[in-house]
Structures are given as structure tokens and as C-alpha cells.
Amino acid sequence: MSGPAPAPPPWDYETALKHDRRVEQIILIKEILIIVFIVALVILRVAFVR
Amino acid sequence: MQILLDGVYGVLTAMVLAGTLPLLASLYLFATIGRHGLRNHYRAVADYAPRCAIVVPAWNEGAVVGTTIDRLVSLDYPEGALRVYVVDDASTDNTPDVVQAKMLEYPGAVVHVRREQGGQGKAHTLNAGLERILSEEFAEAILILDADVIFERDALRKMARHLADPTVGAVTAYIKEGSQPPNWMNRFIGFEYITAQAAARRAQNVLGAMACLAGGAQLHSRVSLEAIGGRIDTSSLAEDTFTTFMTQREGRDAVFDGNAVVWAEEPTDIAGLWKQRLRWARGNVQVSSRYRWIWFRRDRDKRLGSFSFAILWFTIFLMPVFMIAAATSLVILFFVDFPLSWKLFHVLWIINAIVYLFVTLFSFTIDPYTARRTWFQGIMFPGAIALIIIIYTCFPPLFTVYVDGAMRWLGIPPGHLFVSATILFVYVWLAASMLAAWAAKLLEQRGKLRIVSPLLIYISGYGPLLCAITFAAYISEARGAEMKWDKTEKSGKVAVA
């Protein structure tokens, strides 16, 4: 069954704000993980590649 | 004599190490982004939707302006609080007819401002619209955009909420490359916009100084716009940057909201990109000169005069100079002190490798949708040759074992001359990559050879192409070239994801 696309949800200030804050916090977590990953790579490189 | 020689070596070493400055600045910029999760402007926003006048500069935008108006009028915004002012810059196509039809379709929500003499540039067009808007009482905020951009339904709401804070003068959104289907150039630009907008502008939020409000999506409070004279600067090619600087110089913040998304159609070939970016880069030369009295002077401007902002600005602005200086110094050291040159080469490229890995991986995670569209161009951003050099500096055994074997298999004697030539080539590549990117632009204009130019960009890199354009901007400004508004051609193939 196909029909018209559902109407987008109306603007909800609180929900949007909560979502956007979470996006920013997730970016912070991703940054920390990537830094840890790169530091681990550098350590491995120094330890094993001559 | 020895002192003189030591001095020369010291200068050459410093010039090579200066080549790491843009890299370290990028590292600092990207390392700052995460702090945006803790330090952002969301703490000061409110459910605020000021009456908003939207200025749409339009010159021969008949193909896209109707859709733009439809989308703007149907934005998620309180009824009666939006008015679209299309400033028709003496269009010679059907733009006036399209706008007139939309005025009938949306009574009171669309205004046609016609300029009978056009072609003076975007800033003049915008000023005609601003003059009209500020002569009326309606607008509490003014949204300046390009005719071809498409706002996501909640983008204006997301931008407007920041204006609830009276210390904010202007807000900009995240402009994404939205051509459907995207070609190779669109994909490079899409990835570049993650780094230059979604990433860099978050960092600028944290640092408290915005370099530039995106020309395609900037929302100003009326108070702020009136405080800077109610007009856009017309004396330069960087009106967006001047507006941003003037807003902050007046004591108000310019804020980026990376969750307010706007889609735009960007150039599809090197010539289009070159034309657009040469204008931007020349504008940056003009801004650097006009504001020369505030750089590194926090006492004169606590935002724009900060050390960190100036370093970020100049390492990008002067990147071609750093690249040429580093390459030249490495080549001179090759002949006078090879061991030193070899060590410096490794320092330079290992830093390059770390920054490349961090920036690329982090950019992919900041905007996963665009990353899926542009992952290959993201990886190839520095170019294939630079990637080979990065892999070599990180994993030399790959080359000493496999490349030696491959050369023997191909019958190439790994003699001294070949090794020396290869080393000189990689030393000079930082600067030569810009020449190769420029050659790609020339090839694009040569009939059948046109098909080779994308390949040459993948080999030389999109980053070096941008550097080559910046270098061309220095030359244009030094020669006092005419300040001509070259409009980027649009076809209306942009779509919201």
C-alpha cells in the first residue's frame, strides 16, 4: 500500500532542542573515541614498525 | 662562516617546520570541536520566532526561484510571521513572471523588489532589498540567502531561537551540497563543507569568533543589522565576511547552528569552482588587509583580535606560502644537508598523516549522511600522491620490501639516481601539487583532454586545488584585477535528502 507521504511533525521546541543538544554531545564522544583510536595506532606504529 | 651556515640551516629548518603550522592549526581547530558538546549557545536559546523578512537576491533565477519561494513560504514558522522579498536584479529571463505569479498565490507573503539596473553584484542587490525591508516596520529579523538554496522545514526556527539572546546579532546554518545526482566535484565540495562548515564553525562557536556567516543562510536581528548601517559592504568581494566582522565589531555574537540545515547546489567542474573560490579568496585578501589593525590585538577586539582566531585565519589564508616555503627549503637542504632534510621531511609528513587521519575520520562522524555520499572524495582529499607519501612515512617497510621487489620485477635498477629523483619529487610535491591542480584546470578547457582533469585532481588533490586558487587570488589582488561579480551558474538540481 502506498499513499501520500506523512506530514512532517509540527515544530516542538523542547524536542528539537533536546535532539540538537544530544547531537553535540555525541560529537564530543565520537571525538574522544577517534583520539583514543589514533593514539593507539601511533603507539602500535612506534612499537612494531621499525 | 660557520655561524652564517648555522643561521642558513636554522632558517631553512624553520621554513620546513612552518609547513606544519596549517596542519597543527587544523589539529587545534578539530580538537576544539568536541568542546561544543559542553560549550554551545543552546543554553541561551528560547522558543522565539521573530517576524522575519527573507531577502532573496535573484538574477535570472527563473529555473529555481519559484521552488525557492514555495519552500520558504511553507517553512515551519508561525503564520503571518514570514515575508519573502525577492530582489530581482534586472533579470532578463522569466524571473519577474515567476515572482509575480507567486505574489498572487501567496498574498501578503511575497514582495517583488525590481532593480532596473543590475549586474553590480550580490551586495548591491541585497542592499536594495534591505533598504525596502528596513523602511517598513514588519521585520524583527532579516534572513539573507541565495535563490537556489533549500531550507529544511525547521531550519529557520532553529536559527531564530538563538536571537532570543540579545547578545547574538546573527546566526548562520550548515549549508550542505545537495546536487542530485552529485558528480565528482559536488562530492569533493560536500566533504569540504563538513570540514569548513559543520566542523570549523562549531569550533569558532567555542572560540567565540566567527570567520564568516554562510552567504546562503544568514539570519540577522534587525537591531544588529541597523547597528552596522543597515547595508551590506559593497567595496569588496567578501561581503559575507565583512558583514560577519562588522556584526562582531559592534559587540554582538555571530553564532553557527549545525543542526539548522540548508541545501545548496555547488559547482560541477573545476572552472566553476575556480570562479567561485577565486572571488572568495580575493575577498579574504581584502578582509585581511582591511582589518590589519586588529590581527593578534586582543586589546582592540576581544573576539577577532584573539591569538587563536588570527592563527586559524592566517594559516589557511597563507597555506600556499607555507607549502611553497617548506618544499623549497627541503629541496635546498637535500643538496646541502641531506640527513637533516630527511628528518624534517619525516616530521612534516608524520604530522600530516596524523592530522589527515583525525580530520577525515572526525569529519565522517560529524555528518554521517554526507560522509556516505563523499567517503571516497574525503579519503582522496589530499590526492593520491600525498596519500602514498603519508603511507610511506608511516610504514616505510611497505616500500623498502614490496617496492624494491616490484622494481626488480619490472627490471628497473634501484640505482642512486632513481632514488635521488624520487626523494626530490616527494620533497617538492607540497608545492608541485598546486601546479598539478592548476594543470587540471587548464586540461578541463581542452576539448577531449577534459576527461583527464578529474583524474588529475584525484592524483594531485582537492586541497592543493583550493591552495592553487588562493595563490591565484594573491596574484589577482597584487595586479589590482577588476572586482567582478561572477555568478555561479545554477540548474536547480538541488534536493533535500
Coordinates of C-alpha atoms in Angstrom, one line a residue:
Chain A
M1 CA 0.0 0.0 0.0
S2 CA 1.3 3.4 -0.9
G3 CA -0.2 6.7 -0.1
P4 CA 0.7 10.3 0.3
A5 CA 3.8 11.0 2.4
P6 CA 3.1 11.5 6.0
A7 CA 3.1 15.2 7.1
P8 CA 6.2 16.2 9.0
P9 CA 5.7 16.5 12.7
P10 CA 5.0 20.1 13.8
W11 CA 7.7 22.1 15.4
D12 CA 8.3 21.1 19.0
Y13 CA 10.8 23.4 20.6
E14 CA 11.7 21.2 23.5
T15 CA 12.1 18.0 21.4
A16 CA 14.2 19.8 18.8
L17 CA 16.4 21.4 21.5
K18 CA 16.9 18.1 23.3
H19 CA 17.8 16.4 20.0
D20 CA 20.3 19.1 19.0
R21 CA 22.0 19.1 22.4
R22 CA 22.3 15.3 22.1
V23 CA 23.9 15.6 18.6
E24 CA 26.5 17.9 20.0
Q25 CA 27.2 15.6 22.9
I26 CA 27.5 12.6 20.6
I27 CA 30.1 14.6 18.5
L28 CA 32.1 15.0 21.7
I29 CA 32.0 11.3 22.4
K30 CA 33.0 10.5 18.8
E31 CA 35.9 12.9 19.1
I32 CA 37.2 11.2 22.2
L33 CA 36.9 7.8 20.6
I34 CA 38.7 8.9 17.5
I35 CA 41.6 10.4 19.5
V36 CA 41.9 7.2 21.6
F37 CA 41.9 5.2 18.3
I38 CA 44.7 7.4 16.7
V39 CA 46.8 7.4 19.9
A40 CA 46.5 3.6 19.9
L41 CA 47.6 3.5 16.3
V42 CA 50.6 5.7 17.0
I43 CA 51.6 3.5 19.9
L44 CA 51.3 0.4 17.8
R45 CA 53.3 2.0 15.0
V46 CA 56.1 3.0 17.3
A47 CA 56.1 -0.4 19.0
F48 CA 56.0 -2.6 15.9
V49 CA 57.2 -0.8 12.8
R50 CA 61.0 -0.3 12.6
Chain B
M1 CA 81.4 31.4 8.3
Q2 CA 80.1 28.5 10.4
I3 CA 77.8 30.9 12.2
L4 CA 76.4 32.1 8.9
L5 CA 76.0 28.5 7.8
D6 CA 74.2 27.6 11.0
G7 CA 71.9 30.6 10.5
V8 CA 71.0 29.5 7.0
Y9 CA 70.3 25.9 8.2
G10 CA 68.2 27.4 11.0
V11 CA 66.1 29.5 8.6
L12 CA 65.6 26.5 6.2
T13 CA 64.6 24.3 9.2
A14 CA 62.2 26.9 10.4
M15 CA 60.7 27.2 6.9
V16 CA 60.1 23.5 6.7
L17 CA 58.6 23.4 10.2
A18 CA 56.4 26.4 9.2
G19 CA 54.8 23.9 6.8
T20 CA 53.4 22.1 9.8
L21 CA 51.6 25.3 11.0
P22 CA 48.5 24.8 8.9
L23 CA 48.4 21.2 10.0
L24 CA 48.7 22.0 13.7
A25 CA 46.1 24.7 13.3
S26 CA 43.7 22.2 11.8
L27 CA 44.5 19.8 14.6
Y28 CA 43.7 22.5 17.2
L29 CA 40.6 23.5 15.3
F30 CA 39.2 20.0 15.2
A31 CA 40.3 19.2 18.7
T32 CA 38.2 22.2 19.8
I33 CA 35.0 20.9 18.1
G34 CA 34.2 18.3 20.8
R35 CA 34.0 21.1 23.4
H36 CA 31.0 22.3 21.5
G37 CA 29.1 19.5 23.2
L38 CA 29.7 21.2 26.5
R39 CA 30.0 24.8 25.5
N40 CA 27.4 25.9 23.0
H41 CA 24.7 28.5 22.6
Y42 CA 21.8 26.2 23.3
R43 CA 21.9 27.2 26.9
A44 CA 20.7 30.7 26.0
V45 CA 18.1 29.9 23.3
A46 CA 14.3 30.2 23.7
D47 CA 11.2 29.3 21.7
Y48 CA 11.4 32.6 19.8
A49 CA 10.1 33.3 16.3
P50 CA 10.6 37.0 15.4
R51 CA 8.7 38.4 12.4
C52 CA 11.2 37.6 9.6
A53 CA 11.8 39.2 6.3
I54 CA 13.6 36.9 3.8
V55 CA 15.8 38.6 1.2
V56 CA 16.3 36.5 -1.9
P57 CA 18.7 38.1 -4.4
A58 CA 17.7 36.9 -7.9
W59 CA 19.3 37.4 -11.2
N60 CA 18.0 35.1 -14.0
E61 CA 16.9 32.6 -11.4
G62 CA 13.7 31.6 -13.3
A63 CA 14.6 27.9 -13.1
V64 CA 14.8 27.9 -9.3
V65 CA 13.2 30.9 -7.7
G66 CA 9.6 29.6 -7.8
T67 CA 10.6 26.5 -5.9
T68 CA 12.6 28.6 -3.5
I69 CA 9.5 30.8 -2.7
D70 CA 7.3 27.7 -2.3
R71 CA 9.7 26.2 0.1
L72 CA 10.2 29.4 2.0
V73 CA 6.5 30.2 2.4
S74 CA 5.9 26.6 3.6
L75 CA 8.7 26.7 6.2
D76 CA 7.7 25.6 9.7
Y77 CA 7.2 29.1 11.1
P78 CA 4.2 31.0 12.7
E79 CA 1.7 32.1 10.2
G80 CA 2.0 35.7 9.2
A81 CA 5.5 36.0 10.7
L82 CA 7.3 35.4 7.3
R83 CA 7.6 37.7 4.3
V84 CA 9.7 36.9 1.3
Y85 CA 11.3 39.8 -0.6
V86 CA 12.7 38.7 -4.0
V87 CA 15.1 41.3 -5.2
D88 CA 15.1 40.9 -8.9
D89 CA 18.4 42.3 -10.2
A90 CA 17.2 43.3 -13.6
S91 CA 16.7 39.7 -14.7
T92 CA 16.3 39.1 -18.4
D93 CA 14.7 35.7 -18.1
N94 CA 11.2 34.9 -16.7
T95 CA 12.2 35.6 -13.1
P96 CA 9.7 38.6 -12.8
D97 CA 6.8 36.5 -14.1
V98 CA 7.5 33.7 -11.7
V99 CA 7.7 36.1 -8.8
Q100 CA 4.5 37.9 -9.8
A101 CA 2.7 34.6 -10.0
K102 CA 3.9 33.7 -6.5
M103 CA 2.7 37.0 -5.2
L104 CA -0.8 36.1 -6.3
E105 CA -0.5 32.6 -4.9
Y106 CA 0.7 33.8 -1.5
P107 CA -0.9 37.3 -1.0
G108 CA 1.0 39.4 1.5
A109 CA 3.8 36.9 1.9
V110 CA 5.8 37.6 -1.2
V111 CA 7.2 41.0 -2.3
H112 CA 8.8 41.7 -5.6
V113 CA 11.6 44.3 -5.5
R114 CA 12.7 45.1 -9.0
R115 CA 16.0 46.7 -9.8
E116 CA 16.0 48.1 -13.3
Q117 CA 19.8 48.4 -13.4
G118 CA 21.5 45.3 -12.2
G119 CA 24.8 43.4 -12.6
Q120 CA 26.6 45.3 -9.8
G121 CA 26.9 42.3 -7.6
K122 CA 25.1 40.5 -4.9
A123 CA 25.8 43.1 -2.2
H124 CA 24.1 45.8 -4.2
T125 CA 21.1 43.5 -4.9
L126 CA 20.8 42.7 -1.2
N127 CA 21.0 46.4 -0.3
A128 CA 18.1 47.2 -2.5
G129 CA 16.1 44.6 -0.5
L130 CA 17.4 45.7 2.9
E131 CA 16.5 49.3 2.1
R132 CA 12.9 48.3 1.4
I133 CA 12.7 46.0 4.5
L134 CA 14.2 48.5 6.9
S135 CA 11.8 51.2 5.6
E136 CA 8.9 49.1 6.9
E137 CA 8.0 48.1 10.4
F138 CA 7.4 44.4 9.7
A139 CA 10.8 42.8 10.2
E140 CA 12.3 42.0 13.6
A141 CA 14.8 39.7 11.9
I142 CA 16.2 39.5 8.3
L143 CA 17.2 36.3 6.6
I144 CA 19.7 36.7 3.7
L145 CA 20.0 33.7 1.4
D146 CA 20.8 32.6 -2.1
A147 CA 17.9 31.9 -4.5
D148 CA 18.9 28.3 -5.1
V149 CA 19.2 27.1 -1.5
I150 CA 16.6 24.9 0.1
F151 CA 16.0 25.2 3.8
E152 CA 14.9 22.2 5.7
R153 CA 11.5 22.9 7.2
D154 CA 12.7 23.6 10.7
A155 CA 15.9 25.3 9.7
L156 CA 14.7 28.9 10.2
R157 CA 13.1 28.0 13.5
K158 CA 16.4 26.6 14.7
M159 CA 18.2 29.7 13.6
A160 CA 15.7 32.1 15.1
R161 CA 15.8 30.6 18.6
H162 CA 19.3 32.0 19.0
L163 CA 18.1 35.6 18.5
A164 CA 16.1 35.3 21.8
D165 CA 19.5 36.1 23.3
P166 CA 20.0 39.9 22.7
T167 CA 23.8 39.4 22.7
V168 CA 23.5 37.5 19.4
G169 CA 23.5 39.6 16.3
A170 CA 23.5 37.0 13.6
V171 CA 23.1 33.2 13.1
T172 CA 24.2 31.0 10.3
A173 CA 23.2 27.5 9.3
Y174 CA 25.0 24.4 8.0
I175 CA 25.0 24.6 4.2
K176 CA 25.2 21.1 2.6
E177 CA 26.0 20.3 -1.0
G178 CA 22.7 18.9 -2.3
S179 CA 23.1 18.3 -6.0
Q180 CA 21.1 15.2 -7.2
P181 CA 22.8 13.3 -8.7
P182 CA 26.1 14.6 -7.4
N183 CA 29.2 14.4 -9.7
W184 CA 32.8 14.1 -8.5
M185 CA 33.2 17.8 -7.9
N186 CA 29.9 18.0 -5.9
R187 CA 31.2 15.2 -3.7
F188 CA 34.5 16.9 -3.1
I189 CA 32.7 20.1 -2.1
G190 CA 30.2 18.1 0.0
F191 CA 33.1 16.7 2.0
E192 CA 34.9 20.1 2.2
Y193 CA 31.7 21.6 3.6
I194 CA 31.8 19.1 6.5
T195 CA 35.3 20.3 7.4
A196 CA 34.8 24.0 6.6
Q197 CA 31.3 24.4 8.0
A198 CA 30.0 21.7 10.2
A199 CA 33.4 21.3 11.8
A200 CA 35.2 24.6 11.6
R201 CA 32.2 26.8 12.6
R202 CA 31.4 24.6 15.6
A203 CA 35.0 25.3 16.7
Q204 CA 34.5 29.0 16.0
N205 CA 31.4 29.0 18.3
V206 CA 33.6 27.6 21.0
L207 CA 36.4 30.2 20.4
G208 CA 33.8 33.0 20.3
A209 CA 34.8 34.4 17.0
M210 CA 33.1 33.6 13.7
A211 CA 35.1 34.0 10.4
C212 CA 32.2 34.1 8.1
L213 CA 28.4 33.7 8.1
A214 CA 27.4 31.5 5.1
G215 CA 26.2 33.7 2.3
G216 CA 23.4 31.3 1.5
A217 CA 21.9 31.4 5.0
Q218 CA 22.4 34.2 7.5
L219 CA 19.8 35.5 9.9
H220 CA 20.3 38.9 11.4
S221 CA 18.4 40.6 14.2
R222 CA 17.1 44.0 12.9
V223 CA 18.9 45.8 15.7
S224 CA 22.2 44.3 14.7
L225 CA 21.8 45.0 11.0
E226 CA 20.8 48.6 11.7
A227 CA 23.8 48.9 14.0
I228 CA 26.2 48.1 11.1
G229 CA 24.5 50.6 8.9
G230 CA 21.6 48.6 7.5
R231 CA 23.7 47.7 4.5
I232 CA 26.0 45.1 3.2
D233 CA 29.5 46.1 2.3
T234 CA 29.8 46.8 -1.5
S235 CA 33.5 47.6 -1.6
S236 CA 34.9 44.1 -1.6
L237 CA 34.3 40.6 -3.0
A238 CA 33.7 39.2 0.6
E239 CA 30.5 40.9 1.6
D240 CA 29.5 38.0 3.9
T241 CA 32.8 38.1 5.8
F242 CA 32.7 41.9 6.1
T243 CA 29.1 41.6 7.5
T244 CA 30.3 38.9 9.9
F245 CA 33.2 41.0 11.1
M246 CA 31.1 44.2 11.4
T247 CA 28.5 42.4 13.5
Q248 CA 31.1 41.2 15.9
R249 CA 32.9 44.5 15.9
E250 CA 29.6 46.1 17.1
G251 CA 29.8 43.8 20.1
R252 CA 27.3 41.1 19.1
D253 CA 28.0 37.4 18.6
A254 CA 27.7 35.6 15.3
V255 CA 26.6 32.0 16.0
F256 CA 26.6 28.8 13.9
D257 CA 23.8 26.2 14.4
G258 CA 25.0 23.0 12.8
N259 CA 21.6 21.4 13.3
A260 CA 19.8 24.0 11.1
V261 CA 20.4 22.5 7.6
V262 CA 20.2 24.2 4.3
W263 CA 20.9 22.5 0.9
A264 CA 22.7 24.2 -1.9
E265 CA 23.8 23.5 -5.4
E266 CA 27.5 23.9 -5.9
P267 CA 29.8 24.0 -9.0
T268 CA 30.2 20.8 -11.0
D269 CA 33.6 21.4 -12.6
I270 CA 37.0 23.0 -11.9
A271 CA 36.2 26.1 -13.9
G272 CA 33.0 26.8 -11.8
L273 CA 34.8 26.1 -8.6
W274 CA 37.8 28.3 -9.6
K275 CA 35.5 31.2 -10.4
Q276 CA 33.6 30.9 -7.2
R277 CA 36.5 30.4 -4.9
L278 CA 38.8 33.0 -6.6
R279 CA 36.1 35.5 -5.6
W280 CA 36.0 34.2 -2.0
A281 CA 39.8 34.0 -1.8
R282 CA 40.3 37.5 -3.2
G283 CA 37.7 38.7 -0.7
N284 CA 39.7 37.1 2.1
V285 CA 42.8 39.0 0.9
Q286 CA 40.7 42.2 1.1
V287 CA 39.5 41.4 4.6
S288 CA 43.0 40.6 5.8
S289 CA 44.2 43.9 4.6
R290 CA 41.2 46.0 5.8
Y291 CA 41.3 44.6 9.3
R292 CA 45.1 44.6 9.6
W293 CA 44.9 46.7 12.7
I294 CA 43.1 44.1 14.8
W295 CA 45.0 40.9 14.0
F296 CA 46.7 39.5 17.1
R297 CA 45.4 42.6 19.0
R298 CA 43.0 41.3 21.7
D299 CA 43.1 44.7 23.3
R300 CA 41.5 46.1 20.1
D301 CA 38.9 43.3 19.6
K302 CA 38.5 40.5 22.1
R303 CA 36.9 38.2 19.6
L304 CA 38.6 38.8 16.2
G305 CA 41.8 40.0 17.8
S306 CA 42.5 36.8 19.7
F307 CA 45.6 34.9 19.0
S308 CA 43.8 31.6 18.2
F309 CA 41.5 33.3 15.7
A310 CA 44.3 35.1 13.9
I311 CA 46.4 31.9 13.8
L312 CA 43.4 29.9 12.3
W313 CA 42.7 32.7 9.8
F314 CA 46.3 33.2 8.6
T315 CA 47.3 29.5 8.4
I316 CA 44.5 29.0 6.0
F317 CA 45.0 32.3 4.2
L318 CA 48.7 31.8 3.8
M319 CA 48.7 28.0 3.3
P320 CA 50.2 28.2 -0.3
V321 CA 53.0 30.3 1.1
F322 CA 53.7 27.7 3.8
M323 CA 53.6 24.9 1.3
I324 CA 56.0 26.6 -1.2
A325 CA 58.4 27.6 1.6
A326 CA 58.5 24.1 3.1
A327 CA 59.1 22.4 -0.3
T328 CA 61.7 24.9 -1.4
S329 CA 63.6 24.6 1.9
L330 CA 63.5 20.8 1.7
V331 CA 65.0 20.9 -1.8
I332 CA 67.8 23.2 -0.7
L333 CA 68.6 21.1 2.3
F334 CA 68.6 18.0 0.1
F335 CA 71.7 19.4 -1.6
V336 CA 73.4 20.9 1.5
D337 CA 72.5 18.6 4.4
F338 CA 70.6 15.5 3.3
P339 CA 70.2 13.8 6.7
L340 CA 68.6 17.0 8.1
S341 CA 66.3 17.3 5.2
W342 CA 65.3 13.6 5.5
K343 CA 64.5 14.0 9.2
L344 CA 62.4 17.2 8.6
F345 CA 60.6 15.6 5.7
H346 CA 59.5 12.8 8.1
V347 CA 58.4 15.2 10.8
L348 CA 56.4 17.2 8.3
W349 CA 54.6 14.2 6.8
I350 CA 54.1 12.2 10.0
I351 CA 52.2 15.3 11.4
N352 CA 50.4 15.4 8.1
A353 CA 49.4 11.8 8.5
I354 CA 48.1 12.2 12.0
V355 CA 46.1 15.4 11.0
Y356 CA 44.8 13.7 7.9
L357 CA 43.6 10.7 9.8
F358 CA 42.0 12.8 12.6
V359 CA 40.3 15.3 10.3
T360 CA 39.0 12.7 7.9
L361 CA 37.6 10.3 10.4
F362 CA 36.1 13.0 12.6
S363 CA 34.5 14.7 9.6
F364 CA 32.9 11.5 8.6
T365 CA 31.4 11.1 12.0
I366 CA 30.2 14.7 12.3
D367 CA 27.9 14.3 9.2
P368 CA 27.4 10.6 8.5
Y369 CA 24.9 11.2 5.7
T370 CA 27.3 13.4 3.7
A371 CA 30.1 11.0 4.6
R372 CA 28.3 8.1 2.9
R373 CA 28.0 10.3 -0.2
T374 CA 31.5 11.6 -0.2
W375 CA 33.7 9.0 1.6
F376 CA 35.9 8.4 -1.4
Q377 CA 36.5 12.1 -2.0
G378 CA 37.1 12.5 1.7
I379 CA 39.9 9.9 1.6
M380 CA 41.3 11.3 -1.7
F381 CA 41.1 14.9 -0.5
P382 CA 44.9 15.4 -0.3
G383 CA 45.4 13.5 -3.5
A384 CA 46.8 10.0 -4.4
I385 CA 50.4 11.0 -4.4
A386 CA 50.2 12.7 -0.9
L387 CA 48.5 9.5 0.3
I388 CA 51.3 7.4 -0.9
I389 CA 53.8 9.7 0.8
I390 CA 51.7 9.5 4.0
I391 CA 51.7 5.7 3.9
Y392 CA 55.4 5.6 3.2
T393 CA 56.3 7.9 6.2
C394 CA 54.1 5.7 8.4
F395 CA 55.1 2.3 7.1
P396 CA 58.5 2.5 5.3
P397 CA 58.8 -1.3 5.2
L398 CA 55.9 -1.5 2.8
F399 CA 58.1 0.4 0.3
T400 CA 61.6 -1.0 1.1
V401 CA 60.3 -4.5 0.8
Y402 CA 57.5 -4.5 -1.8
V403 CA 58.5 -1.5 -3.9
D404 CA 62.1 -2.9 -4.2
G405 CA 60.7 -6.2 -5.2
A406 CA 58.3 -4.6 -7.7
M407 CA 61.1 -2.6 -9.2
R408 CA 63.3 -5.6 -9.7
W409 CA 60.4 -7.5 -11.2
L410 CA 59.9 -4.6 -13.7
G411 CA 63.6 -4.5 -14.4
I412 CA 64.1 -1.0 -13.0
P413 CA 67.5 -0.9 -11.3
P414 CA 67.1 0.8 -7.9
G415 CA 70.1 2.9 -8.5
H416 CA 71.2 6.1 -6.8
L417 CA 69.8 8.4 -9.5
F418 CA 66.4 6.9 -9.3
V419 CA 66.2 7.1 -5.5
S420 CA 67.5 10.7 -5.5
A421 CA 65.0 11.7 -8.2
T422 CA 62.2 10.1 -6.2
I423 CA 63.2 11.8 -3.0
L424 CA 63.4 15.2 -4.7
F425 CA 60.0 14.6 -6.3
V426 CA 58.3 13.9 -2.9
Y427 CA 60.2 16.9 -1.3
V428 CA 58.8 19.2 -4.0
W429 CA 55.3 17.7 -4.1
L430 CA 53.9 20.0 -1.5
A431 CA 54.3 22.9 -3.9
A432 CA 54.1 20.9 -7.2
S433 CA 50.7 19.5 -6.2
M434 CA 49.3 23.0 -6.6
L435 CA 50.8 23.2 -10.1
A436 CA 49.3 19.8 -11.0
A437 CA 45.8 21.0 -9.8
W438 CA 46.2 24.1 -11.9
A439 CA 47.1 22.0 -14.9
A440 CA 43.9 20.0 -14.3
K441 CA 42.0 23.3 -14.7
L442 CA 43.8 24.0 -17.9
L443 CA 43.2 20.5 -19.2
E444 CA 39.5 20.9 -18.5
Q445 CA 39.3 23.6 -21.1
R446 CA 41.0 21.5 -23.8
G447 CA 38.3 19.5 -25.6
K448 CA 39.0 15.8 -25.4
L449 CA 41.6 16.2 -22.7
R450 CA 38.8 17.4 -20.4
I451 CA 38.1 13.8 -19.2
V452 CA 41.7 13.7 -17.8
S453 CA 41.2 16.7 -15.4
P454 CA 39.1 14.9 -12.7
L455 CA 41.7 12.1 -12.7
L456 CA 44.5 14.7 -12.2
I457 CA 42.6 16.2 -9.3
Y458 CA 42.3 12.8 -7.7
I459 CA 46.1 12.4 -8.1
S460 CA 47.1 16.0 -7.1
G461 CA 44.3 16.5 -4.5
Y462 CA 41.3 18.8 -4.0
G463 CA 43.1 20.5 -1.1
P464 CA 46.0 21.6 -3.3
L465 CA 43.4 22.8 -5.9
L466 CA 42.0 25.1 -3.2
C467 CA 45.5 26.3 -2.4
A468 CA 46.2 27.0 -6.1
I469 CA 43.1 29.1 -6.2
T470 CA 44.2 31.0 -3.1
F471 CA 47.6 31.6 -4.7
A472 CA 45.8 32.9 -7.9
A473 CA 43.9 35.2 -5.6
Y474 CA 47.1 36.7 -4.3
I475 CA 48.2 37.4 -7.9
S476 CA 44.8 38.9 -8.9
E477 CA 44.8 41.2 -5.9
A478 CA 48.5 42.2 -6.4
R479 CA 47.7 43.0 -10.0
G480 CA 44.7 45.0 -8.9
A481 CA 42.4 42.9 -11.0
E482 CA 38.8 44.2 -11.6
M483 CA 36.4 43.3 -8.8
K484 CA 33.9 41.5 -11.0
W485 CA 30.9 39.6 -9.7
D486 CA 31.0 36.2 -11.5
K487 CA 27.8 34.5 -10.7
T488 CA 27.9 30.7 -10.3
E489 CA 25.6 29.0 -12.8
K490 CA 22.8 27.0 -11.2
S491 CA 20.5 24.4 -12.8
G492 CA 18.0 23.7 -9.9
K493 CA 19.1 20.1 -9.4
V494 CA 19.5 20.5 -5.6
A495 CA 17.2 18.4 -3.4
V496 CA 16.7 17.8 0.3
A497 CA 17.9 14.4 1.4

